Rosetta silent file (secondary structure, phi, psi, omega in degrees, C-alpha in Angstrom):
SEQUENCE: MVTIKNYEPKYREDVQQVCINTGPDSAQTDPNMRDFILYTFCNYYIEQEPENVFVLVDENDRAQGYVFGAMNFGKYLKKMKPYLAKVRQTGKENYRDAIMEIIAHAVFSLKYPSHLHIDINEPFRGNGNGSKMISTLTGSMKSRGAKSIMLVVGTGNVRGINFYKKNGFKILASFKNSGTVMAKEL
SCORE:     score description
SCORE:     0.000 S_00000001
   1 L     0.000  137.942  179.242    3.302  -23.877    7.886 S_00000001
   2 L  -116.045  153.773  175.969    4.412  -20.639    6.239 S_00000001
   3 E  -137.565  160.491  176.716    6.990  -19.988    3.548 S_00000001
   4 E  -103.536  128.804 -178.920    8.603  -16.930    2.016 S_00000001
   5 E  -128.868  157.633  169.972    8.106  -16.533   -1.714 S_00000001
   6 E   -64.342  145.591  177.989    8.962  -14.034   -4.395 S_00000001
   7 L   -64.648  140.263  170.862    6.090  -11.676   -5.087 S_00000001
   8 L  -131.982  151.596 -179.611    3.752  -12.543   -7.949 S_00000001
   9 H   -55.029  -24.657  178.924    0.788  -10.440   -9.133 S_00000001
  10 H   -63.367  -18.089  179.895   -1.598  -13.103   -7.785 S_00000001
  11 H   -91.938   -0.504 -173.120   -0.652  -11.886   -4.269 S_00000001
  12 H   -51.777  -55.260 -176.539   -1.552   -8.221   -4.970 S_00000001
  13 H   -64.598  -37.762  177.148   -4.883   -8.129   -3.131 S_00000001
  14 H   -63.144  -45.143 -179.374   -3.529  -10.140   -0.197 S_00000001
  15 H   -62.505  -44.505  178.097   -0.521   -7.815    0.136 S_00000001
  16 H   -61.486  -38.328 -179.876   -2.756   -4.754   -0.003 S_00000001
  17 H   -67.811  -37.858  175.369   -5.001   -6.279    2.650 S_00000001
  18 H   -60.488  -42.624  179.157   -2.020   -6.927    4.939 S_00000001
  19 H   -59.804  -43.717  178.133   -1.061   -3.269    4.500 S_00000001
  20 H   -67.425  -44.885 -178.935   -4.595   -2.206    5.483 S_00000001
  21 H   -58.666  -36.113 -174.286   -4.768   -4.728    8.362 S_00000001
  22 L   -95.936   -0.338  176.932   -1.533   -3.451    9.881 S_00000001
  23 L   -86.953 -167.923  177.724   -2.288    0.230    9.342 S_00000001
  24 L   -64.402  151.925 -178.726   -4.438    2.510   11.468 S_00000001
  25 H   -54.307  -34.696 -177.225   -7.916    1.209   12.317 S_00000001
  26 H   -65.231  -18.219  177.917   -9.474    3.942   10.164 S_00000001
  27 H   -65.380  -21.948  178.723   -7.925    2.340    7.044 S_00000001
  28 H   -72.635  -28.550 -171.776  -10.583   -0.380    7.375 S_00000001
  29 L  -122.132  -23.678 -176.625  -13.488    2.060    7.010 S_00000001
  30 L   -99.528  112.535 -177.867  -12.246    5.388    5.591 S_00000001
  31 H   -58.990  -34.225  178.434  -11.567    5.216    1.827 S_00000001
  32 H   -67.369  -41.880  178.293   -9.206    8.221    1.982 S_00000001
  33 H   -66.978  -40.560  177.791   -7.109    6.633    4.735 S_00000001
  34 H   -58.067  -49.639 -179.256   -7.123    3.326    2.859 S_00000001
  35 H   -64.029  -41.324  176.833   -5.882    5.001   -0.325 S_00000001
  36 H   -56.649  -48.549 -178.946   -3.265    7.012    1.605 S_00000001
  37 H   -61.668  -46.657 -177.199   -1.902    3.833    3.191 S_00000001
  38 H   -67.982  -43.294 -178.948   -1.814    1.895   -0.088 S_00000001
  39 H   -70.206  -32.224 -177.109   -0.291    4.702   -2.196 S_00000001
  40 H   -85.147  -39.108 -168.866    2.306    5.603    0.435 S_00000001
  41 H  -118.679    4.052 -174.904    3.323    2.205    1.804 S_00000001
  42 L  -139.888  -62.070 -166.990    2.384   -0.498   -0.706 S_00000001
  43 H   -60.115  -37.065  177.635    1.512    0.078   -4.347 S_00000001
  44 H   -53.409  -49.317 -172.677    4.798    1.681   -5.399 S_00000001
  45 H   -65.980  -45.931 -177.658    6.765   -1.388   -4.327 S_00000001
  46 H   -73.463  -21.866 -179.809    4.534   -4.055   -5.878 S_00000001
  47 H   -95.982  -35.767 -173.423    4.209   -2.071   -9.117 S_00000001
  48 H  -102.921  -28.175 -178.165    7.653   -0.498   -9.542 S_00000001
  49 L  -135.898   53.888 -177.160   10.081   -2.833   -7.731 S_00000001
  50 H   -61.213  -21.565  176.946    8.430   -6.276   -7.578 S_00000001
  51 H   -68.536  -14.941  178.131   11.876   -7.890   -7.563 S_00000001
  52 H  -107.095   25.953  179.539   12.273   -6.361   -4.083 S_00000001
  53 E  -122.026  127.279  175.911    9.014   -7.810   -2.740 S_00000001
  54 E  -126.791  142.226 -177.018    8.800  -11.049   -0.761 S_00000001
  55 E  -119.086  145.804  173.073    5.641  -12.475    0.751 S_00000001
  56 E   -95.797  113.963 -175.643    4.995  -14.713    3.739 S_00000001
  57 E  -111.984  146.555  179.203    2.392  -17.198    2.546 S_00000001
  58 L   -87.984 -175.019 -176.527    0.268  -19.634    4.518 S_00000001
  59 L   -65.750  -14.701  176.845   -0.617  -23.236    3.687 S_00000001
  60 L   -98.407   12.331 -179.221   -3.372  -21.952    1.352 S_00000001
  61 L    60.884   37.183  175.504   -0.878  -19.834   -0.638 S_00000001
  62 L  -108.456  132.172  179.135   -2.359  -16.601    0.742 S_00000001
  63 E   -68.047  127.544  178.518    0.005  -13.767    1.614 S_00000001
  64 E  -116.100   -1.599  178.752   -0.057  -13.057    5.355 S_00000001
  65 E  -170.045  167.647  177.664    2.900  -10.686    5.386 S_00000001
  66 E  -153.059  158.237  166.000    5.382   -8.927    3.178 S_00000001
  67 E  -135.570  132.316  176.053    8.726   -7.233    3.149 S_00000001
  68 E  -147.418  166.528 -178.240    9.610   -4.882    0.360 S_00000001
  69 E  -164.009  176.692  176.542   11.958   -2.102   -0.392 S_00000001
  70 E  -115.439  134.774 -179.998   13.573    0.260   -2.818 S_00000001
  71 L   -74.127  -37.441 -171.378   17.158   -0.266   -3.946 S_00000001
  72 L  -135.895  121.378 -176.591   17.896    3.372   -4.781 S_00000001
  73 H   -59.836  -40.484 -179.764   16.316    6.425   -3.178 S_00000001
  74 H   -59.798  -45.857  177.040   16.719    8.589   -6.284 S_00000001
  75 H   -63.594  -44.119  178.306   14.839    6.107   -8.456 S_00000001
  76 H   -57.367  -49.484 -176.880   12.227    5.681   -5.728 S_00000001
  77 H   -60.334  -44.184 -179.447   11.685    9.432   -5.400 S_00000001
  78 H   -63.537  -46.815 -176.539   11.283    9.903   -9.156 S_00000001
  79 H   -80.510  -12.710  179.180    8.863    6.997   -9.598 S_00000001
  80 H   -80.123  -17.667 -174.526    6.954    7.812   -6.394 S_00000001
  81 H   -54.382  -44.842  178.290    5.690   11.164   -7.746 S_00000001
  82 H   -63.842  -30.882  177.799    2.506    9.777   -9.394 S_00000001
  83 H   -70.671  -37.754  177.263    1.631    7.986   -6.144 S_00000001
  84 H   -64.618  -36.173  177.015    2.094   11.226   -4.201 S_00000001
  85 H   -61.214  -37.888  177.715   -0.317   12.945   -6.598 S_00000001
  86 H   -70.991  -37.708  177.156   -2.897   10.304   -5.656 S_00000001
  87 H   -62.105  -40.700 -179.291   -2.126   10.749   -1.946 S_00000001
  88 H   -55.442  -34.333 -179.225   -2.705   14.494   -2.326 S_00000001
  89 L   -71.437  -13.314 -179.112   -6.280   13.717   -3.397 S_00000001
  90 L   -90.097   -5.735  177.273   -6.894   11.935   -0.066 S_00000001
  91 L   131.252  154.514 -177.037   -6.377   15.089    2.006 S_00000001
  92 H   -61.841  -42.711 -178.240   -3.786   17.603    3.186 S_00000001
  93 H   -65.273  -42.080  178.126   -2.850   15.728    6.363 S_00000001
  94 H   -62.992  -42.675  179.522   -2.283   12.470    4.488 S_00000001
  95 H   -62.237  -44.759  177.541   -0.181   14.284    1.897 S_00000001
  96 H   -59.087  -43.871 -179.464    1.880   15.940    4.649 S_00000001
  97 H   -64.336  -39.346  177.859    2.426   12.572    6.325 S_00000001
  98 H   -65.071  -41.733  178.399    3.542   10.968    3.042 S_00000001
  99 H   -64.418  -40.879  179.204    5.975   13.830    2.416 S_00000001
 100 H   -63.462  -37.832  176.699    7.345   13.522    5.969 S_00000001
 101 H   -61.071  -44.425 -179.189    7.949    9.797    5.399 S_00000001
 102 H   -68.172  -40.784  178.544    9.915   10.584    2.244 S_00000001
 103 H   -61.472  -40.999  178.659   11.871   13.385    3.934 S_00000001
 104 H   -59.645  -36.980  175.872   12.885   11.010    6.733 S_00000001
 105 H   -72.509  -40.653 -175.628   14.328    8.703    4.048 S_00000001
 106 H   -61.565  -39.544 -177.014   15.881   11.575    2.095 S_00000001
 107 H   -55.308  -35.826 -175.308   17.873   12.905    5.042 S_00000001
 108 L  -111.088   10.626 -171.538   19.901    9.678    5.213 S_00000001
 109 L   -69.529  -22.990  178.115   19.682    8.549    1.579 S_00000001
 110 L   -67.047  -43.524  179.743   23.301    9.331    0.645 S_00000001
 111 L   -85.153  -30.185 -177.125   24.672    6.836    3.137 S_00000001
 112 L  -127.799   75.595 -175.458   21.614    4.539    3.104 S_00000001
 113 L   -72.619  -18.473  178.531   20.096    4.669   -0.411 S_00000001
 114 E   -98.233  149.005  174.887   18.065    1.459    0.050 S_00000001
 115 E  -143.191  165.163 -179.687   15.099    1.148    2.375 S_00000001
 116 E  -138.233  164.224  176.412   12.570   -1.451    3.465 S_00000001
 117 E  -145.552  135.577 -178.883    9.098   -1.820    4.890 S_00000001
 118 E  -135.755  140.014  173.422    7.664   -4.939    6.528 S_00000001
 119 E  -146.227  142.926  179.729    4.214   -5.886    7.790 S_00000001
 120 E  -139.128  133.724  174.924    2.802   -9.202    8.979 S_00000001
 121 L   -57.858  141.390 -173.493   -0.747  -10.052   10.026 S_00000001
 122 H   -47.787  -47.284 -177.024   -0.856  -10.519   13.806 S_00000001
 123 H   -64.151  -13.856 -176.301   -1.448  -14.315   13.879 S_00000001
 124 H  -107.313    7.431  176.780    1.697  -14.852   11.795 S_00000001
 125 L   -80.651  152.394 -179.348    4.084  -12.728   13.879 S_00000001
 126 L    94.420 -174.538 -179.189    6.734  -14.462   15.911 S_00000001
 127 L    57.219   20.307  176.939    8.521  -17.718   15.256 S_00000001
 128 L    79.115    5.669 -177.354   11.243  -15.759   13.444 S_00000001
 129 H   -59.125  -46.818 -179.496    9.071  -15.003   10.406 S_00000001
 130 H   -63.264  -43.184  179.254    9.896  -11.292   10.342 S_00000001
 131 H   -63.052  -41.267  178.143   13.617  -11.877   10.800 S_00000001
 132 H   -64.254  -38.224  179.922   13.629  -14.446    7.989 S_00000001
 133 H   -66.838  -43.629  178.561   11.792  -12.024    5.717 S_00000001
 134 H   -62.781  -42.317  178.590   14.240   -9.188    6.403 S_00000001
 135 H   -61.282  -39.419  179.131   17.146  -11.563    5.804 S_00000001
 136 H   -63.210  -48.305 -179.609   15.606  -12.650    2.491 S_00000001
 137 H   -66.062  -48.699 -176.491   15.187   -9.074    1.246 S_00000001
 138 H   -65.923  -34.895  175.818   18.533   -7.779    2.469 S_00000001
 139 H   -63.660  -42.884  178.256   20.325  -10.829    1.057 S_00000001
 140 H   -63.603  -45.727 -179.926   18.689  -10.270   -2.311 S_00000001
 141 H   -65.673  -42.113  179.638   19.528   -6.565   -2.318 S_00000001
 142 H   -61.101  -40.587 -179.829   23.105   -7.194   -1.177 S_00000001
 143 H   -65.626  -17.617  178.554   23.619   -9.701   -4.009 S_00000001
 144 L  -106.490   14.463  170.660   22.614   -6.930   -6.431 S_00000001
 145 L   107.322   -3.495  178.002   24.987   -4.349   -4.966 S_00000001
 146 L   -67.406  137.938 -178.100   23.205   -2.718   -2.026 S_00000001
 147 L  -107.438  -20.623 -177.291   25.656   -1.797    0.718 S_00000001
 148 E  -157.607  163.680 -178.383   23.271   -0.497    3.389 S_00000001
 149 E  -149.674  149.796 -179.372   19.579   -0.205    4.163 S_00000001
 150 E  -134.051  172.105  176.074   17.340    1.967    6.313 S_00000001
 151 E  -157.732  165.916  174.004   13.748    2.153    7.490 S_00000001
 152 E  -122.938  129.735  179.466   11.400    4.407    9.404 S_00000001
 153 E  -126.181  147.918  178.324    9.386    3.026   12.321 S_00000001
 154 L   -54.761  132.743 -176.902    6.899    4.841   14.532 S_00000001
 155 L   -58.781  -32.187  179.089    8.735    6.452   17.423 S_00000001
 156 L   -87.098    0.062 -177.869    6.224    4.976   19.885 S_00000001
 157 L   -86.825   76.744 -177.023    6.462    1.477   18.374 S_00000001
 158 H   -60.953  -41.853  178.718    8.742   -0.013   21.018 S_00000001
 159 H   -58.902  -45.004  179.224    8.072   -3.587   19.835 S_00000001
 160 H   -64.573  -45.925 -179.924    9.080   -2.634   16.291 S_00000001
 161 H   -59.938  -44.115  178.537   12.200   -0.761   17.368 S_00000001
 162 H   -64.597  -38.416  176.550   13.325   -3.730   19.482 S_00000001
 163 H   -60.063  -46.869 -178.753   12.623   -6.104   16.576 S_00000001
 164 H   -67.516  -37.586  175.819   14.791   -4.039   14.236 S_00000001
 165 H   -59.856  -43.282  179.206   17.567   -3.781   16.835 S_00000001
 166 H   -60.377  -27.662 -179.366   17.496   -7.586   17.131 S_00000001
 167 L   -96.935   18.217  171.146   17.986   -7.679   13.347 S_00000001
 168 L    90.589    6.158  178.989   21.079   -5.465   13.434 S_00000001
 169 L   -85.611  146.344  177.306   19.566   -2.021   12.843 S_00000001
 170 E  -118.235  147.219  178.357   20.789    0.994   14.777 S_00000001
 171 E   -73.412  128.502  175.380   18.851    4.167   15.533 S_00000001
 172 E   -97.439  -40.439 -177.852   20.052    7.123   13.468 S_00000001
 173 E  -166.950  158.093  172.739   17.495    9.709   14.568 S_00000001
 174 E  -125.086  130.878  178.250   14.008   10.186   15.960 S_00000001
 175 E  -117.977  131.923 -175.625   11.618   12.766   14.565 S_00000001
 176 L   -53.656  -46.320 -172.911    8.459   13.649   16.451 S_00000001
 177 L   -96.812  -10.269 -175.541    6.158   13.657   13.404 S_00000001
 178 L  -127.834    3.320  172.391    7.830   11.142   11.084 S_00000001
 179 E   103.801 -173.731  179.378    9.225    8.372   13.249 S_00000001
 180 E  -102.114  128.347  179.930   12.515    6.782   14.196 S_00000001
 181 E   -95.033  129.421  179.883   15.040    6.210   11.440 S_00000001
 182 E  -130.197  152.260 -178.108   17.077    3.008   11.721 S_00000001
 183 E  -154.593  165.169  173.192   19.724    1.543    9.436 S_00000001
 184 E  -154.039  156.006  173.924   22.369   -1.118    9.026 S_00000001
 185 E   -80.883  147.115  178.789   25.258   -2.005    6.755 S_00000001
 186 L  -101.648    0.000    0.000   24.793   -5.067    4.552 S_00000001
């Protein structure tokens, strides 16, 4: 049985491992790719906006998935700068990819200032877990004033795009190098 819980620092390593598990295969073996993935898609959220982090935990209280987000793009961009400096140290291509991710959010940030990111270890996908996690985060953000939310998903990730559509997101744009931008009103 799994449950969704508020993030606590005791879940840090589990959350980071989920991020690595669900990233590119090279994140398992290449320290630069690992650091790029963690600095771009994980550490900011658990360190700067832990109130916007929810974890899917198993019967042993180990995080097997997460959903997190930023309430305000401007705050995110300002506080993300030290993480980008660390990404830069992992290589030019990684830095470019991190910047492209941020640009994809920036383009739509006036109308959709909040964004989210979700990952779940493969054995825990399905059974509505992802939908429940998105509902938990968006409900929490809405109760604190968020009016809309967006995300970026890989353009070739058909399963992901269909999942987000099922959860009320609409495609805003697709960019060859930075993914498909999707959003919804809360």
